[in-house]
Amino acid sequence: MKFFVDTAEIKDIRELHEAGLVDGVTTNPSLIAKSGRDIKEVIKEICSVTPGPVSAEVAALDYEGMIAEGEVLAKLADNVVVKVPLTLNGLKATKTFKERGIKINVTLCFSANQALLAAKAGATYISPFLGRLDDINLDGVELIENIRQIYDNYNFDTEILAASIRSPNHVTQVALAGADVATIPTAVIRKLADHPLTNSGIEGFLKDWKGTGQSIL
Ligand code: E4P
């Protein structure tokens, strides 16, 4: 499963990229707002840090507006993926972008039928929002399992990009459900390496090692 980082913070992206943990990046209007930076500048900079796909979301809701904004975003760098919301206009824009050779991430997906439509329209990625479904007592993982089954039934090549990941457990669950990609907040990626038995194991080994008086260097 590929790891995308769900942030527009350059420092975090750079650090995780250096650790080999970044296959791509996703942003959305809220994350751009949180960065406090100009969308074009920040997307260009992210694209210079990682060669992987970088999702940049349109703000327009009408088809013409989505196309105009998507064209601007796509020209920022070769690895930009234009993100559009899962509406009929978004699906129409998806078809157009596909015909123009522009990659598309269809976002705000909350049902298997929506995912089916996105694949039919030619989406490169579909983003089901796991955490936001769990927040309202629905089953985000089950949605990913259903989309996996549907895409496999019909050999759709749209990649399932599990989004709105809130915990390390979500990462395991979407990997087991067969998501192609998980887009994960930096804090959750850092937590994935943590285990109390690893920490206590290191402590024990170091204590015994000091007792030997040896040095490797
Ligand atoms: C990524 O593409 C989504 O915009 C993001 O994962 C949404 O996460 P949230 O539900 O935590 O805001």
mmCIF file of N, CA and C and ligand atoms in Angstrom, residues 6 26-28 30-31 55 57 83 105 107 127 129 131-132 135 161-166 183-185, ligand 1:
data_model
loop_
_atom_site.group_PDB
_atom_site.id
_atom_site.type_symbol
_atom_site.label_atom_id
_atom_site.label_comp_id
_atom_site.label_asym_id
_atom_site.label_seq_id
_atom_site.Cartn_x
_atom_site.Cartn_y
_atom_site.Cartn_z
ATOM 1 N N ASP A 6 -1.064 13.499 4.180
ATOM 2 C CA ASP A 6 -2.243 14.362 4.099
ATOM 3 C C ASP A 6 -1.931 15.690 4.785
ATOM 4 N N THR A 26 -1.450 14.585 -0.396
ATOM 5 C CA THR A 26 -2.781 15.120 -0.700
ATOM 6 C C THR A 26 -2.982 16.408 0.096
ATOM 7 N N THR A 27 -3.635 17.364 -0.556
ATOM 8 C CA THR A 27 -4.031 18.586 0.142
ATOM 9 C C THR A 27 -5.525 18.779 -0.102
ATOM 10 N N ASN A 28 -6.116 19.668 0.655
ATOM 11 C CA ASN A 28 -7.498 20.077 0.406
ATOM 12 C C ASN A 28 -7.586 21.548 0.819
ATOM 13 N N SER A 30 -8.951 23.060 3.237
ATOM 14 C CA SER A 30 -8.735 23.292 4.675
ATOM 15 C C SER A 30 -7.248 23.191 5.011
ATOM 16 N N LEU A 31 -6.544 22.238 4.411
ATOM 17 C CA LEU A 31 -5.110 22.074 4.698
ATOM 18 C C LEU A 31 -4.308 23.246 4.126
ATOM 19 N N SER A 55 -1.953 15.918 -4.851
ATOM 20 C CA SER A 55 -3.327 16.345 -5.137
ATOM 21 C C SER A 55 -3.556 17.796 -4.732
ATOM 22 N N GLU A 57 -6.741 20.653 -4.890
ATOM 23 C CA GLU A 57 -8.196 20.643 -5.084
ATOM 24 C C GLU A 57 -8.741 21.937 -5.674
ATOM 25 N N LYS A 83 -7.848 17.574 -7.934
ATOM 26 C CA LYS A 83 -8.834 16.958 -7.045
ATOM 27 C C LYS A 83 -10.170 17.655 -7.250
ATOM 28 N N ASN A 105 -8.155 13.065 -8.842
ATOM 29 C CA ASN A 105 -8.518 12.443 -7.575
ATOM 30 C C ASN A 105 -9.941 12.916 -7.271
ATOM 31 N N THR A 107 -12.794 13.307 -4.799
ATOM 32 C CA THR A 107 -12.780 13.340 -3.337
ATOM 33 C C THR A 107 -14.182 13.431 -2.729
ATOM 34 N N SER A 127 -11.331 8.851 -3.475
ATOM 35 C CA SER A 127 -11.005 9.071 -2.054
ATOM 36 C C SER A 127 -12.215 8.860 -1.152
ATOM 37 N N PHE A 129 -13.814 8.689 2.411
ATOM 38 C CA PHE A 129 -13.433 9.335 3.673
ATOM 39 C C PHE A 129 -13.829 8.461 4.862
ATOM 40 N N GLY A 131 -12.678 8.260 8.176
ATOM 41 C CA GLY A 131 -12.892 8.841 9.507
ATOM 42 C C GLY A 131 -14.210 9.579 9.624
ATOM 43 N N ARG A 132 -14.574 10.308 8.552
ATOM 44 C CA ARG A 132 -15.822 11.086 8.642
ATOM 45 C C ARG A 132 -17.038 10.171 8.688
ATOM 46 N N ASP A 135 -17.093 8.864 12.227
ATOM 47 C CA ASP A 135 -17.568 9.933 13.124
ATOM 48 C C ASP A 135 -19.088 9.916 13.292
ATOM 49 N N LEU A 161 -7.955 5.335 -2.723
ATOM 50 C CA LEU A 161 -7.102 6.173 -1.878
ATOM 51 C C LEU A 161 -7.855 6.409 -0.566
ATOM 52 N N ALA A 162 -7.579 5.591 0.417
ATOM 53 C CA ALA A 162 -8.299 5.715 1.691
ATOM 54 C C ALA A 162 -7.921 7.038 2.356
ATOM 55 N N ALA A 163 -8.940 7.867 2.617
ATOM 56 C CA ALA A 163 -8.697 9.209 3.154
ATOM 57 C C ALA A 163 -9.400 9.370 4.497
ATOM 58 N N SER A 164 -9.135 10.532 5.133
ATOM 59 C CA SER A 164 -9.720 10.820 6.439
ATOM 60 C C SER A 164 -9.326 9.722 7.442
ATOM 61 N N ILE A 165 -8.042 9.403 7.409
ATOM 62 C CA ILE A 165 -7.476 8.401 8.321
ATOM 63 C C ILE A 165 -7.177 9.100 9.645
ATOM 64 N N ARG A 166 -7.618 8.499 10.733
ATOM 65 C CA ARG A 166 -7.471 9.188 12.021
ATOM 66 C C ARG A 166 -6.550 8.470 13.004
ATOM 67 N N THR A 183 -3.949 7.959 2.534
ATOM 68 C CA THR A 183 -3.389 9.288 2.781
ATOM 69 C C THR A 183 -3.528 9.569 4.260
ATOM 70 N N ILE A 184 -2.382 9.844 4.887
ATOM 71 C CA ILE A 184 -2.304 9.789 6.353
ATOM 72 C C ILE A 184 -1.734 11.099 6.908
ATOM 73 N N PRO A 185 -2.353 11.628 7.966
ATOM 74 C CA PRO A 185 -1.776 12.821 8.597
ATOM 75 C C PRO A 185 -0.393 12.483 9.175
HETATM 76 C C1 E4P B 1 -7.628 13.841 1.808
HETATM 77 O O1 E4P B 1 -7.600 13.802 0.618
HETATM 78 C C2 E4P B 1 -8.774 14.369 2.562
HETATM 79 O O2 E4P B 1 -9.040 15.650 2.191
HETATM 80 C C3 E4P B 1 -8.507 14.220 4.052
HETATM 81 O O3 E4P B 1 -8.012 12.929 4.302
HETATM 82 C C4 E4P B 1 -9.691 14.559 4.898
HETATM 83 O O4 E4P B 1 -9.403 14.217 6.242
HETATM 84 P P1 E4P B 1 -10.316 14.738 7.460
HETATM 85 O O5 E4P B 1 -11.633 14.057 7.390
HETATM 86 O O6 E4P B 1 -9.527 14.332 8.676
HETATM 87 O O7 E4P B 1 -10.426 16.218 7.297
#
